[in-house]
Amino acid sequence: MEGLVRPGEPKIAAMQPTRLSNILLATLVFAALLVPALVFLTATPSRAIFEFTVRDEIELGQKFNLAVRAQLPIIEDPEIQGYIHDMANRIKAAMPPQPFDINAEVVRSNMLNAFAGPAGYTFFFSGLILEFEHESDLAGVMAHEFAHVSQRHLADRIQKSRIIGPASLIGAIAAAFLGGGQTGAALAVGAQAAGHSAMLSYSRENEREADQVGMNYLIRAGYNPWGLVRGFQIMRRKQWFAGRDIPTYLSTHPGLPERIDYISSRVELLPAEIRNRAEDDDRFLRVKMLIRSRYTDTTLAMGYYDNKPQSEWTCTDRLGNAILLERLNRMTEARERYQEALACAPNDSLYLRESGRFYFQTGDFDRAGELLQKAVVVNPRDAMSLFYYARLLGERKQFAQALDYMERVKQRLPEDPEVRQHLGRLYGNSGNAFQGHLQLAYAALYRNDKRQTEFQRQQADRLATTEADKKALEDFAEAHSARAEFWR
C-alpha cells in the first residue's frame, strides 16, 4: 500500500515524509531516462498537421501514470482512497461521456498541488486536502481538474507543441506540473524538456473554461458552488507556505485572483437553493484526520491537537490523536486514547481496524484478533483490516485462512510491495516455496530493487515444476518487462 510504510514496516503503517526535492528530482530523472520503446507519435516532413489522437493520449496516460506511481508515494489507505474514488464518481456522473475513464489518486506530499495528466489520470496532494475546510472545497478543485480533462486542454497543448515521443512528453508534463524553479528538477530533464513544459502550461483561456465547465459539474453533482471559490481562496492565502522551489496549484494554474472574482460573481447569480446547499463533511473530516495523524509530519500534526482543547475533541479527534501517539512511540498514552476512541464509536470499522492494528503491533494478538475480525465483518472491503487479520492468522499458523485473506488483499492492491512481501512469507511458512519466492520477487520488483528481483526470480525458477508454475513465471516476466524501464 503505497505511502503507508516505514522501512521494514507494512505500508499500512506510518511512512516518514520524503524530501520534496528528492521526489521531484526522481520523477523528472525517471521521465528523462524512460526509454521510448513505443513511440506512438510520429511526425514527418510530409505531415502538414500534427495530430494527437485520443488513442495517443490513452497510451501516453498509461505511461505517465506508471511514471508517477513509481516515483511518488500514492496513498492507498482504503478509507482515503475509497473516499476520493467515490467523490470522483459523483462528479463524473455529472459529466458527459468521456473517451476514457478518469482516475483520481492522492499523493502523500505537503505541497498544495493537484493536476490532471493525460487521459484523465488526476492527482491530488494530501497537503492540499488538509488545508480545505469542507468537502465541497475539494470537490470544486476536482471538478476544475476534470474539466481540464473533458475539454482536452492538455491534449490540445501537446498537439500545438508538436513534442514527439513518450519520453519527451512525460518529461515535459512532469516539469510543467511537478518541477522547476531552484530544485534542480527541471535540469534533470534538460533545457529542451524545460522549454517543452512551458508550451504545455495552461493558458488563461484554458483556466477560464475549466472554471466555467467545472462549476457546471460541481452544481450538477449536488455540491455547494461556493466550494470552488473557497478552495481557490484558501490556496491563495496559503501560497506563502511554498518556496520558489516547490510548485503549487497557483504556479501551474495562472490568474487565480481574477478568476476568484468572476467565479464569485457567477455564484451570486445562482438561485438561493443552490448557493445555500448544506455541507456534508463527515467523511471528509475522517479523511483529514487520517492524513493529519498518519501521513503528515508528527510535529505539525501534534500542533493541531495541542491547540484544540480536549473538551472540544470529537470521536474522530480521539482516534487521530491515538494514531499520532503511536507514531511517536508513546504507547501507554496511545493505548488509553484508543480505548477512549473505541468507547466513543464501538462499531465503526475505521476505529476497529486502527485499534486492532495497534494491538497487533504491540503483540496483544487476542485483543487484535477480536477487533480485526469485527472490522472485517463490518467492512469486508477494507484492505487494511484484511491485511492485518491475515498477518494475525499467520502468526497463529492458520496458513490456509491467512493466505485466503492475503490473496484478497493482493487482488485489490496487486502492485503493493508490502502485501507481496507478507504473502511470500505466508506461502514460504506454509511450505509452498515456489510461491514464496515468486511473491518475494514481485515485492522486490515493485520496490524497484533489481538485485533482489533477480535473486528471488531465480529461486522461483529453480523450484518451478508444474505447468501452472511455468505460467506464473511467464506472467512475472511480463510484469518485469513493463517495470524494467524504470531501472534504466
CSV table of C-alpha atoms in Angstrom, one decimal:
chain,number,residue,atom,x,y,z
A,1,MET,CA,0.0,0.0,0.0
A,2,GLU,CA,1.9,3.0,-1.3
A,3,GLY,CA,2.5,5.8,1.1
A,4,LEU,CA,1.8,3.8,4.2
A,5,VAL,CA,5.2,2.4,5.5
A,6,ARG,CA,8.3,2.9,7.4
A,7,PRO,CA,11.3,0.8,6.3
A,8,GLY,CA,10.7,-2.7,7.5
A,9,GLU,CA,7.0,-2.0,8.3
A,10,PRO,CA,4.0,-2.7,6.1
A,11,LYS,CA,2.8,0.2,4.1
A,12,ILE,CA,-0.3,0.3,6.2
A,13,ALA,CA,1.9,1.7,9.0
A,14,ALA,CA,3.3,5.3,9.1
A,15,MET,CA,5.8,6.3,6.5
A,16,GLN,CA,8.3,9.1,7.1
A,17,PRO,CA,7.9,12.1,4.8
A,18,THR,CA,10.1,12.1,1.7
A,19,ARG,CA,12.0,15.3,0.8
A,20,LEU,CA,10.0,17.0,-1.9
A,21,SER,CA,13.1,18.0,-3.8
A,22,ASN,CA,14.1,14.3,-4.0
A,23,ILE,CA,10.6,13.3,-5.1
A,24,LEU,CA,10.6,15.9,-7.8
A,25,LEU,CA,14.1,15.1,-8.9
A,26,ALA,CA,13.4,11.4,-9.0
A,27,THR,CA,10.3,11.9,-11.0
A,28,LEU,CA,11.9,14.0,-13.6
A,29,VAL,CA,15.1,11.9,-13.8
A,30,PHE,CA,12.8,8.9,-14.5
A,31,ALA,CA,11.0,10.8,-17.1
A,32,ALA,CA,14.3,11.8,-18.8
A,33,LEU,CA,15.6,8.2,-18.7
A,34,LEU,CA,12.4,6.5,-19.8
A,35,VAL,CA,13.2,4.5,-22.9
A,36,PRO,CA,10.6,5.3,-25.6
A,37,ALA,CA,10.1,1.7,-26.6
A,38,LEU,CA,6.8,2.6,-28.1
A,39,VAL,CA,6.9,5.8,-30.0
A,40,PHE,CA,3.2,6.3,-30.8
A,41,LEU,CA,3.6,9.9,-32.1
A,42,THR,CA,5.3,10.3,-35.4
A,43,ALA,CA,6.0,13.5,-37.4
A,44,THR,CA,7.4,13.6,-40.8
A,45,PRO,CA,8.1,16.5,-43.1
A,46,SER,CA,5.2,15.2,-45.3
A,47,ARG,CA,2.7,15.6,-42.4
A,48,ALA,CA,1.2,19.0,-42.7
A,49,ILE,CA,-0.8,18.6,-39.5
A,50,PHE,CA,0.5,17.1,-36.2
A,51,GLU,CA,-2.3,15.1,-34.7
A,52,PHE,CA,-2.6,13.9,-31.1
A,53,THR,CA,-5.4,11.5,-31.1
A,54,VAL,CA,-7.5,10.0,-28.2
A,55,ARG,CA,-5.6,6.8,-28.7
A,56,ASP,CA,-2.3,8.6,-28.4
A,57,GLU,CA,-3.5,10.2,-25.2
A,58,ILE,CA,-4.6,6.9,-23.7
A,59,GLU,CA,-1.2,5.3,-24.4
A,60,LEU,CA,0.7,8.3,-23.1
A,61,GLY,CA,-1.6,8.5,-20.0
A,62,GLN,CA,-0.8,4.9,-19.1
A,63,LYS,CA,2.9,5.5,-19.3
A,64,PHE,CA,2.6,8.8,-17.3
A,65,ASN,CA,0.5,7.0,-14.6
A,66,LEU,CA,3.2,4.4,-14.3
A,67,ALA,CA,5.9,7.1,-14.0
A,68,VAL,CA,4.0,8.9,-11.3
A,69,ARG,CA,3.1,5.8,-9.3
A,70,ALA,CA,6.7,4.5,-9.5
A,71,GLN,CA,8.2,7.7,-8.1
A,72,LEU,CA,5.6,9.4,-5.9
A,73,PRO,CA,4.1,8.0,-2.8
A,74,ILE,CA,0.4,7.2,-3.6
A,75,ILE,CA,-1.8,6.8,-0.5
A,76,GLU,CA,-3.7,3.5,-0.8
A,77,ASP,CA,-5.4,3.6,2.6
A,78,PRO,CA,-8.8,2.3,1.7
A,79,GLU,CA,-10.6,4.9,3.8
A,80,ILE,CA,-8.9,7.7,1.9
A,81,GLN,CA,-8.7,6.0,-1.5
A,82,GLY,CA,-12.4,4.9,-1.3
A,83,TYR,CA,-13.5,8.4,-0.4
A,84,ILE,CA,-11.6,10.1,-3.2
A,85,HIS,CA,-12.9,7.5,-5.7
A,86,ASP,CA,-16.5,8.0,-4.5
A,87,MET,CA,-16.2,11.7,-4.9
A,88,ALA,CA,-14.7,11.3,-8.4
A,89,ASN,CA,-17.5,9.0,-9.4
A,90,ARG,CA,-20.1,11.5,-8.1
A,91,ILE,CA,-18.6,14.3,-10.3
A,92,LYS,CA,-18.1,12.0,-13.3
A,93,ALA,CA,-21.8,11.2,-13.2
A,94,ALA,CA,-22.5,14.9,-13.7
A,95,MET,CA,-20.3,15.0,-16.8
A,96,PRO,CA,-21.0,14.0,-20.4
A,97,PRO,CA,-19.5,10.6,-21.6
A,98,GLN,CA,-15.7,10.7,-21.9
A,99,PRO,CA,-13.5,8.7,-24.3
A,100,PHE,CA,-11.5,7.3,-21.3
A,101,ASP,CA,-12.1,6.8,-17.6
A,102,ILE,CA,-11.0,9.5,-15.2
A,103,ASN,CA,-8.9,8.3,-12.3
A,104,ALA,CA,-8.2,10.2,-9.1
A,105,GLU,CA,-5.5,9.4,-6.6
A,106,VAL,CA,-3.9,11.0,-3.6
A,107,VAL,CA,-0.2,11.8,-3.4
A,108,ARG,CA,1.4,11.9,0.0
A,109,SER,CA,3.0,15.4,0.0
A,110,ASN,CA,2.7,18.6,1.9
A,111,MET,CA,2.6,20.5,-1.4
A,112,LEU,CA,-0.6,22.5,-2.2
A,113,ASN,CA,-1.0,21.0,-5.6
A,114,ALA,CA,-3.2,19.0,-7.9
A,115,PHE,CA,-3.0,18.2,-11.6
A,116,ALA,CA,-4.7,16.3,-14.4
A,117,GLY,CA,-2.3,14.3,-16.6
A,118,PRO,CA,-3.1,12.8,-20.0
A,119,ALA,CA,-6.2,10.6,-20.4
A,120,GLY,CA,-7.7,11.6,-17.1
A,121,TYR,CA,-5.1,10.5,-14.6
A,122,THR,CA,-5.5,13.1,-11.9
A,123,PHE,CA,-3.6,13.5,-8.7
A,124,PHE,CA,-4.5,15.5,-5.5
A,125,PHE,CA,-1.8,16.1,-3.0
A,126,SER,CA,-2.5,15.4,0.7
A,127,GLY,CA,-1.2,18.8,1.8
A,128,LEU,CA,-3.9,20.4,-0.3
A,129,ILE,CA,-6.7,18.3,1.1
A,130,LEU,CA,-5.5,19.0,4.7
A,131,GLU,CA,-5.9,22.8,4.1
A,132,PHE,CA,-9.5,22.6,3.0
A,133,GLU,CA,-12.4,23.3,5.3
A,134,HIS,CA,-15.3,21.5,3.5
A,135,GLU,CA,-15.8,18.6,1.1
A,136,SER,CA,-17.1,21.0,-1.5
A,137,ASP,CA,-13.8,22.9,-1.5
A,138,LEU,CA,-12.0,19.7,-2.6
A,139,ALA,CA,-14.9,18.8,-4.9
A,140,GLY,CA,-14.5,22.3,-6.6
A,141,VAL,CA,-10.8,21.7,-7.4
A,142,MET,CA,-11.6,18.1,-8.5
A,143,ALA,CA,-14.4,19.4,-10.8
A,144,HIS,CA,-12.0,22.0,-12.2
A,145,GLU,CA,-9.3,19.4,-13.0
A,146,PHE,CA,-11.9,17.1,-14.5
A,147,ALA,CA,-13.0,20.0,-16.8
A,148,HIS,CA,-9.4,20.3,-18.0
A,149,VAL,CA,-9.7,16.6,-18.9
A,150,SER,CA,-13.1,16.8,-20.6
A,151,GLN,CA,-12.1,19.9,-22.6
A,152,ARG,CA,-8.8,18.1,-23.6
A,153,HIS,CA,-6.7,21.1,-22.7
A,154,LEU,CA,-3.5,19.2,-22.2
A,155,ALA,CA,-4.1,17.2,-25.4
A,156,ASP,CA,-4.6,20.4,-27.3
A,157,ARG,CA,-1.4,21.9,-25.8
A,158,ILE,CA,0.5,18.7,-26.8
A,159,GLN,CA,-0.8,18.9,-30.3
A,160,LYS,CA,0.2,22.5,-30.7
A,161,SER,CA,3.6,21.9,-29.2
A,162,ARG,CA,4.4,19.1,-31.6
A,163,ILE,CA,6.5,17.3,-29.0
A,164,ILE,CA,7.2,13.8,-30.2
A,165,GLY,CA,7.6,10.5,-28.2
A,166,PRO,CA,6.5,9.4,-24.7
A,167,ALA,CA,9.9,10.2,-23.1
A,168,SER,CA,9.9,13.8,-24.2
A,169,LEU,CA,6.2,14.2,-23.4
A,170,ILE,CA,6.4,12.6,-19.9
A,171,GLY,CA,9.4,14.7,-19.0
A,172,ALA,CA,7.7,17.9,-20.2
A,173,ILE,CA,4.4,17.2,-18.4
A,174,ALA,CA,6.3,16.3,-15.2
A,175,ALA,CA,8.3,19.5,-15.5
A,176,ALA,CA,5.1,21.6,-16.1
A,177,PHE,CA,3.2,20.2,-13.1
A,178,LEU,CA,5.8,18.9,-10.7
A,179,GLY,CA,9.1,20.6,-11.1
A,180,GLY,CA,11.1,23.6,-11.9
A,181,GLY,CA,12.5,26.6,-10.0
A,182,GLN,CA,15.6,26.0,-7.9
A,183,THR,CA,15.1,22.4,-7.1
A,184,GLY,CA,17.3,21.4,-10.0
A,185,ALA,CA,14.5,19.1,-11.1
A,186,ALA,CA,14.0,20.9,-14.4
A,187,LEU,CA,17.7,20.5,-15.1
A,188,ALA,CA,17.3,16.7,-14.8
A,189,VAL,CA,15.3,16.6,-18.0
A,190,GLY,CA,17.5,19.2,-19.7
A,191,ALA,CA,16.8,22.5,-21.3
A,192,GLN,CA,14.7,21.0,-24.1
A,193,ALA,CA,12.2,19.4,-21.7
A,194,ALA,CA,12.1,22.6,-19.6
A,195,GLY,CA,11.2,24.5,-22.8
A,196,HIS,CA,8.6,22.0,-23.7
A,197,SER,CA,7.0,22.3,-20.3
A,198,ALA,CA,6.3,26.0,-20.9
A,199,MET,CA,4.5,25.1,-24.1
A,200,LEU,CA,2.3,22.6,-22.1
A,201,SER,CA,1.3,25.1,-19.4
A,202,TYR,CA,-2.4,26.0,-19.3
A,203,SER,CA,-3.4,29.4,-20.8
A,204,ARG,CA,-5.7,31.8,-19.1
A,205,GLU,CA,-8.3,30.8,-21.6
A,206,ASN,CA,-7.9,27.2,-20.6
A,207,GLU,CA,-8.3,28.1,-17.0
A,208,ARG,CA,-11.4,30.2,-17.5
A,209,GLU,CA,-13.1,27.4,-19.5
A,210,ALA,CA,-12.1,24.9,-16.8
A,211,ASP,CA,-13.6,27.2,-14.2
A,212,GLN,CA,-16.9,27.6,-16.0
A,213,VAL,CA,-17.2,23.9,-17.1
A,214,GLY,CA,-16.0,22.7,-13.7
A,215,MET,CA,-18.6,24.9,-11.9
A,216,ASN,CA,-21.3,23.2,-14.1
A,217,TYR,CA,-20.1,19.8,-13.0
A,218,LEU,CA,-19.9,20.9,-9.3
A,219,ILE,CA,-23.5,22.1,-9.4
A,220,ARG,CA,-24.9,19.1,-11.2
A,221,ALA,CA,-23.1,16.8,-8.7
A,222,GLY,CA,-25.1,18.5,-5.9
A,223,TYR,CA,-22.2,20.3,-4.2
A,224,ASN,CA,-22.3,23.8,-2.8
A,225,PRO,CA,-20.8,26.0,-5.6
A,226,TRP,CA,-19.0,28.2,-3.1
A,227,GLY,CA,-16.7,25.3,-2.6
A,228,LEU,CA,-14.7,26.2,-5.8
A,229,VAL,CA,-14.4,29.8,-4.6
A,230,ARG,CA,-13.3,28.8,-1.1
A,231,GLY,CA,-10.8,26.3,-2.4
A,232,PHE,CA,-9.1,28.8,-4.6
A,233,GLN,CA,-9.2,31.4,-1.8
A,234,ILE,CA,-7.5,29.0,0.7
A,235,MET,CA,-4.8,28.2,-1.8
A,236,ARG,CA,-4.2,31.9,-2.4
A,237,ARG,CA,-3.9,32.6,1.3
A,238,LYS,CA,-1.5,29.6,1.8
A,239,GLN,CA,0.8,30.5,-1.1
A,240,TRP,CA,3.4,31.9,1.2
A,241,PHE,CA,4.0,28.4,2.7
A,242,ALA,CA,5.6,27.2,-0.6
A,243,GLY,CA,9.1,28.4,-1.6
A,244,ARG,CA,10.1,29.1,-5.1
A,245,ASP,CA,11.4,25.6,-5.4
A,246,ILE,CA,8.1,23.9,-4.8
A,247,PRO,CA,5.3,24.1,-7.4
A,248,THR,CA,1.9,24.9,-6.1
A,249,TYR,CA,-1.5,25.0,-7.6
A,250,LEU,CA,-1.1,28.7,-8.2
A,251,SER,CA,2.1,28.4,-10.1
A,252,THR,CA,0.6,25.8,-12.5
A,253,HIS,CA,-2.9,27.4,-12.8
A,254,PRO,CA,-2.3,31.1,-13.5
A,255,GLY,CA,-4.5,34.2,-12.9
A,256,LEU,CA,-6.2,32.9,-9.7
A,257,PRO,CA,-7.1,36.3,-8.1
A,258,GLU,CA,-9.0,37.5,-11.2
A,259,ARG,CA,-10.7,34.1,-11.5
A,260,ILE,CA,-11.9,34.1,-7.9
A,261,ASP,CA,-13.7,37.4,-8.7
A,262,TYR,CA,-15.6,36.2,-11.7
A,263,ILE,CA,-16.4,32.8,-10.2
A,264,SER,CA,-17.8,34.6,-7.2
A,265,SER,CA,-19.9,36.8,-9.4
A,266,ARG,CA,-21.3,33.8,-11.2
A,267,VAL,CA,-22.2,32.0,-7.9
A,268,GLU,CA,-24.0,35.2,-6.7
A,269,LEU,CA,-26.3,34.9,-9.7
A,270,LEU,CA,-27.3,31.3,-8.9
A,271,PRO,CA,-30.7,30.5,-7.2
A,272,ALA,CA,-30.6,30.7,-3.4
A,273,GLU,CA,-31.3,26.9,-3.0
A,274,ILE,CA,-28.1,26.2,-4.9
A,275,ARG,CA,-26.0,28.9,-3.3
A,276,ASN,CA,-27.0,27.7,0.2
A,277,ARG,CA,-26.7,24.0,-0.2
A,278,ALA,CA,-25.8,22.3,3.1
A,279,GLU,CA,-22.3,20.9,3.6
A,280,ASP,CA,-21.9,17.2,4.4
A,281,ASP,CA,-18.4,16.8,5.8
A,282,ASP,CA,-18.5,13.7,7.9
A,283,ARG,CA,-16.3,11.5,5.6
A,284,PHE,CA,-14.2,14.5,4.6
A,285,LEU,CA,-13.3,15.1,8.3
A,286,ARG,CA,-12.4,11.4,8.8
A,287,VAL,CA,-10.1,11.6,5.8
A,288,LYS,CA,-8.5,14.8,7.0
A,289,MET,CA,-7.9,13.1,10.4
A,290,LEU,CA,-6.1,10.2,8.8
A,291,ILE,CA,-4.0,12.4,6.6
A,292,ARG,CA,-3.0,14.6,9.5
A,293,SER,CA,-2.3,11.8,12.0
A,294,ARG,CA,-0.7,9.1,9.8
A,295,TYR,CA,0.7,10.9,6.8
A,296,THR,CA,1.8,14.3,7.9
A,297,ASP,CA,4.9,15.4,9.8
A,298,THR,CA,4.3,14.5,13.5
A,299,THR,CA,5.3,17.9,14.8
A,300,LEU,CA,2.7,19.6,12.6
A,301,ALA,CA,0.1,17.0,13.5
A,302,MET,CA,0.7,17.4,17.2
A,303,GLY,CA,0.3,21.1,16.9
A,304,TYR,CA,-3.3,20.6,15.8
A,305,TYR,CA,-4.1,18.5,18.9
A,306,ASP,CA,-2.2,20.8,21.3
A,307,ASN,CA,-4.1,23.8,20.0
A,308,LYS,CA,-7.5,22.3,20.3
A,309,PRO,CA,-8.9,21.9,23.9
A,310,GLN,CA,-9.7,18.3,24.7
A,311,SER,CA,-13.1,19.3,25.9
A,312,GLU,CA,-13.8,20.1,22.2
A,313,TRP,CA,-12.4,16.9,20.8
A,314,THR,CA,-14.7,14.8,18.7
A,315,CYS,CA,-14.5,11.0,18.5
A,316,THR,CA,-12.5,11.5,15.3
A,317,ASP,CA,-10.0,13.7,17.1
A,318,ARG,CA,-9.5,11.0,19.8
A,319,LEU,CA,-8.8,8.3,17.2
A,320,GLY,CA,-6.5,10.7,15.3
A,321,ASN,CA,-4.6,11.5,18.5
A,322,ALA,CA,-4.2,7.8,19.3
A,323,ILE,CA,-2.7,7.1,15.8
A,324,LEU,CA,-0.3,10.0,16.2
A,325,LEU,CA,0.8,9.0,19.7
A,326,GLU,CA,1.5,5.5,18.4
A,327,ARG,CA,3.7,7.0,15.7
A,328,LEU,CA,5.5,8.9,18.4
A,329,ASN,CA,6.0,5.6,20.3
A,330,ARG,CA,4.1,6.9,23.3
A,331,MET,CA,2.4,3.6,23.6
A,332,THR,CA,0.8,3.9,27.1
A,333,GLU,CA,-0.9,7.2,26.1
A,334,ALA,CA,-1.8,5.7,22.7
A,335,ARG,CA,-3.5,2.7,24.3
A,336,GLU,CA,-5.6,4.9,26.6
A,337,ARG,CA,-6.6,7.1,23.6
A,338,TYR,CA,-7.6,4.0,21.5
A,339,GLN,CA,-9.7,2.8,24.4
A,340,GLU,CA,-11.5,6.2,24.5
A,341,ALA,CA,-12.0,6.2,20.7
A,342,LEU,CA,-13.5,2.7,20.8
A,343,ALA,CA,-15.8,3.6,23.6
A,344,CYS,CA,-16.9,6.6,21.5
A,345,ALA,CA,-17.6,4.5,18.3
A,346,PRO,CA,-17.5,0.8,19.1
A,347,ASN,CA,-19.0,-0.4,15.8
A,348,ASP,CA,-17.2,1.9,13.4
A,349,SER,CA,-14.9,-0.1,11.0
A,350,LEU,CA,-12.2,2.5,10.9
A,351,TYR,CA,-12.0,2.6,14.7
A,352,LEU,CA,-12.0,-1.2,14.9
A,353,ARG,CA,-9.2,-1.6,12.3
A,354,GLU,CA,-6.9,1.1,13.7
A,355,SER,CA,-7.3,-0.2,17.3
A,356,GLY,CA,-6.8,-3.8,16.1
A,357,ARG,CA,-3.7,-2.8,14.1
A,358,PHE,CA,-2.3,-1.1,17.3
A,359,TYR,CA,-2.9,-4.2,19.4
A,360,PHE,CA,-1.3,-6.4,16.7
A,361,GLN,CA,1.8,-4.2,16.6
A,362,THR,CA,2.1,-4.3,20.4
A,363,GLY,CA,1.8,-8.1,20.5
A,364,ASP,CA,-1.7,-8.4,22.1
A,365,PHE,CA,-2.9,-10.9,19.5
A,366,ASP,CA,-6.1,-11.9,21.4
A,367,ARG,CA,-7.4,-8.3,21.5
A,368,ALA,CA,-6.2,-7.6,18.0
A,369,GLY,CA,-8.0,-10.7,16.7
A,370,GLU,CA,-11.2,-9.7,18.3
A,371,LEU,CA,-11.1,-6.2,16.9
A,372,LEU,CA,-9.8,-7.0,13.4
A,373,GLN,CA,-12.3,-9.9,12.9
A,374,LYS,CA,-15.1,-7.5,13.8
A,375,ALA,CA,-13.6,-4.9,11.4
A,376,VAL,CA,-13.6,-7.4,8.6
A,377,VAL,CA,-17.2,-8.3,9.2
A,378,VAL,CA,-18.3,-4.6,9.4
A,379,ASN,CA,-16.4,-3.6,6.3
A,380,PRO,CA,-15.1,-6.6,4.3
A,381,ARG,CA,-13.7,-4.3,1.6
A,382,ASP,CA,-11.2,-2.6,3.8
A,383,ALA,CA,-7.9,-4.0,2.6
A,384,MET,CA,-6.1,-2.8,5.7
A,385,SER,CA,-8.3,-4.8,8.0
A,386,LEU,CA,-7.9,-7.8,5.8
A,387,PHE,CA,-4.1,-7.3,5.6
A,388,TYR,CA,-3.6,-7.3,9.4
A,389,TYR,CA,-6.1,-10.0,10.0
A,390,ALA,CA,-4.3,-12.2,7.5
A,391,ARG,CA,-1.0,-11.5,9.3
A,392,LEU,CA,-2.6,-12.3,12.6
A,393,LEU,CA,-3.8,-15.7,11.3
A,394,GLY,CA,-0.3,-16.3,10.0
A,395,GLU,CA,1.1,-15.7,13.5
A,396,ARG,CA,-1.3,-18.3,14.7
A,397,LYS,CA,-0.1,-20.7,11.9
A,398,GLN,CA,-3.6,-20.8,10.4
A,399,PHE,CA,-2.0,-20.6,7.0
A,400,ALA,CA,-4.8,-21.6,4.7
A,401,GLN,CA,-7.1,-18.9,6.0
A,402,ALA,CA,-4.3,-16.4,6.2
A,403,LEU,CA,-3.4,-17.0,2.6
A,404,ASP,CA,-7.0,-16.7,1.5
A,405,TYR,CA,-7.3,-13.2,3.1
A,406,MET,CA,-3.9,-12.0,1.9
A,407,GLU,CA,-4.8,-13.2,-1.7
A,408,ARG,CA,-7.9,-11.0,-1.4
A,409,VAL,CA,-5.7,-8.0,-0.4
A,410,LYS,CA,-3.4,-8.8,-3.4
A,411,GLN,CA,-6.3,-8.7,-5.8
A,412,ARG,CA,-7.1,-5.2,-4.7
A,413,LEU,CA,-3.5,-4.0,-4.4
A,414,PRO,CA,-1.6,-6.1,-6.9
A,415,GLU,CA,1.5,-3.8,-7.0
A,416,ASP,CA,1.9,-3.1,-3.3
A,417,PRO,CA,5.3,-4.5,-2.3
A,418,GLU,CA,4.5,-5.0,1.4
A,419,VAL,CA,1.4,-7.1,0.5
A,420,ARG,CA,3.6,-9.2,-1.8
A,421,GLN,CA,6.3,-9.4,0.9
A,422,HIS,CA,3.9,-10.8,3.5
A,423,LEU,CA,2.2,-13.0,1.0
A,424,GLY,CA,5.5,-14.5,0.1
A,425,ARG,CA,6.3,-15.2,3.8
A,426,LEU,CA,3.0,-16.8,4.3
A,427,TYR,CA,3.5,-19.1,1.3
A,428,GLY,CA,7.0,-19.9,2.5
A,429,ASN,CA,5.9,-20.7,6.0
A,430,SER,CA,3.1,-22.9,4.7
A,431,GLY,CA,5.5,-25.0,2.7
A,432,ASN,CA,5.0,-23.6,-0.8
A,433,ALA,CA,8.5,-22.5,-1.5
A,434,PHE,CA,7.8,-21.7,-5.2
A,435,GLN,CA,5.1,-19.2,-4.5
A,436,GLY,CA,7.0,-17.9,-1.6
A,437,HIS,CA,10.0,-16.9,-3.8
A,438,LEU,CA,7.7,-15.7,-6.6
A,439,GLN,CA,5.8,-13.3,-4.3
A,440,LEU,CA,9.1,-12.0,-2.9
A,441,ALA,CA,10.3,-11.4,-6.5
A,442,TYR,CA,7.1,-9.3,-7.1
A,443,ALA,CA,7.8,-7.4,-3.8
A,444,ALA,CA,11.3,-6.6,-5.0
A,445,LEU,CA,10.1,-5.7,-8.4
A,446,TYR,CA,7.6,-3.1,-7.1
A,447,ARG,CA,10.3,-1.7,-4.8
A,448,ASN,CA,12.5,-1.2,-7.9
A,449,ASP,CA,15.1,-3.5,-6.3
A,450,LYS,CA,16.8,-5.0,-9.3
A,451,ARG,CA,19.2,-7.3,-7.4
A,452,GLN,CA,16.6,-8.9,-5.1
A,453,THR,CA,14.1,-9.2,-8.0
A,454,GLU,CA,16.6,-11.3,-10.0
A,455,PHE,CA,17.6,-13.4,-6.9
A,456,GLN,CA,14.1,-14.3,-6.0
A,457,ARG,CA,13.1,-14.9,-9.6
A,458,GLN,CA,16.0,-17.4,-9.9
A,459,GLN,CA,14.9,-19.2,-6.8
A,460,ALA,CA,11.3,-19.4,-8.1
A,461,ASP,CA,12.6,-20.6,-11.5
A,462,ARG,CA,14.6,-23.3,-9.8
A,463,LEU,CA,11.5,-24.6,-7.9
A,464,ALA,CA,9.1,-24.5,-10.8
A,465,THR,CA,7.8,-28.0,-11.6
A,466,THR,CA,4.2,-27.7,-12.9
A,467,GLU,CA,2.7,-26.0,-15.9
A,468,ALA,CA,0.9,-23.7,-13.5
A,469,ASP,CA,4.3,-22.7,-12.1
A,470,LYS,CA,5.7,-22.0,-15.5
A,471,LYS,CA,2.7,-19.9,-16.4
A,472,ALA,CA,3.1,-17.9,-13.2
A,473,LEU,CA,6.7,-17.2,-14.2
A,474,GLU,CA,5.6,-16.1,-17.7
A,475,ASP,CA,3.2,-13.6,-16.0
A,476,PHE,CA,6.0,-12.4,-13.8
A,477,ALA,CA,8.2,-11.9,-16.9
A,478,GLU,CA,5.6,-9.6,-18.4
A,479,ALA,CA,5.3,-7.6,-15.3
A,480,HIS,CA,9.1,-7.4,-15.1
A,481,SER,CA,9.4,-6.2,-18.7
A,482,ALA,CA,7.0,-3.4,-18.0
A,483,ARG,CA,8.8,-2.3,-14.8
A,484,ALA,CA,12.4,-2.8,-16.1
A,485,GLU,CA,12.1,0.6,-17.9
A,486,PHE,CA,12.3,2.3,-14.5
A,487,TRP,CA,15.8,0.9,-13.9
A,488,ARG,CA,17.5,2.2,-17.0
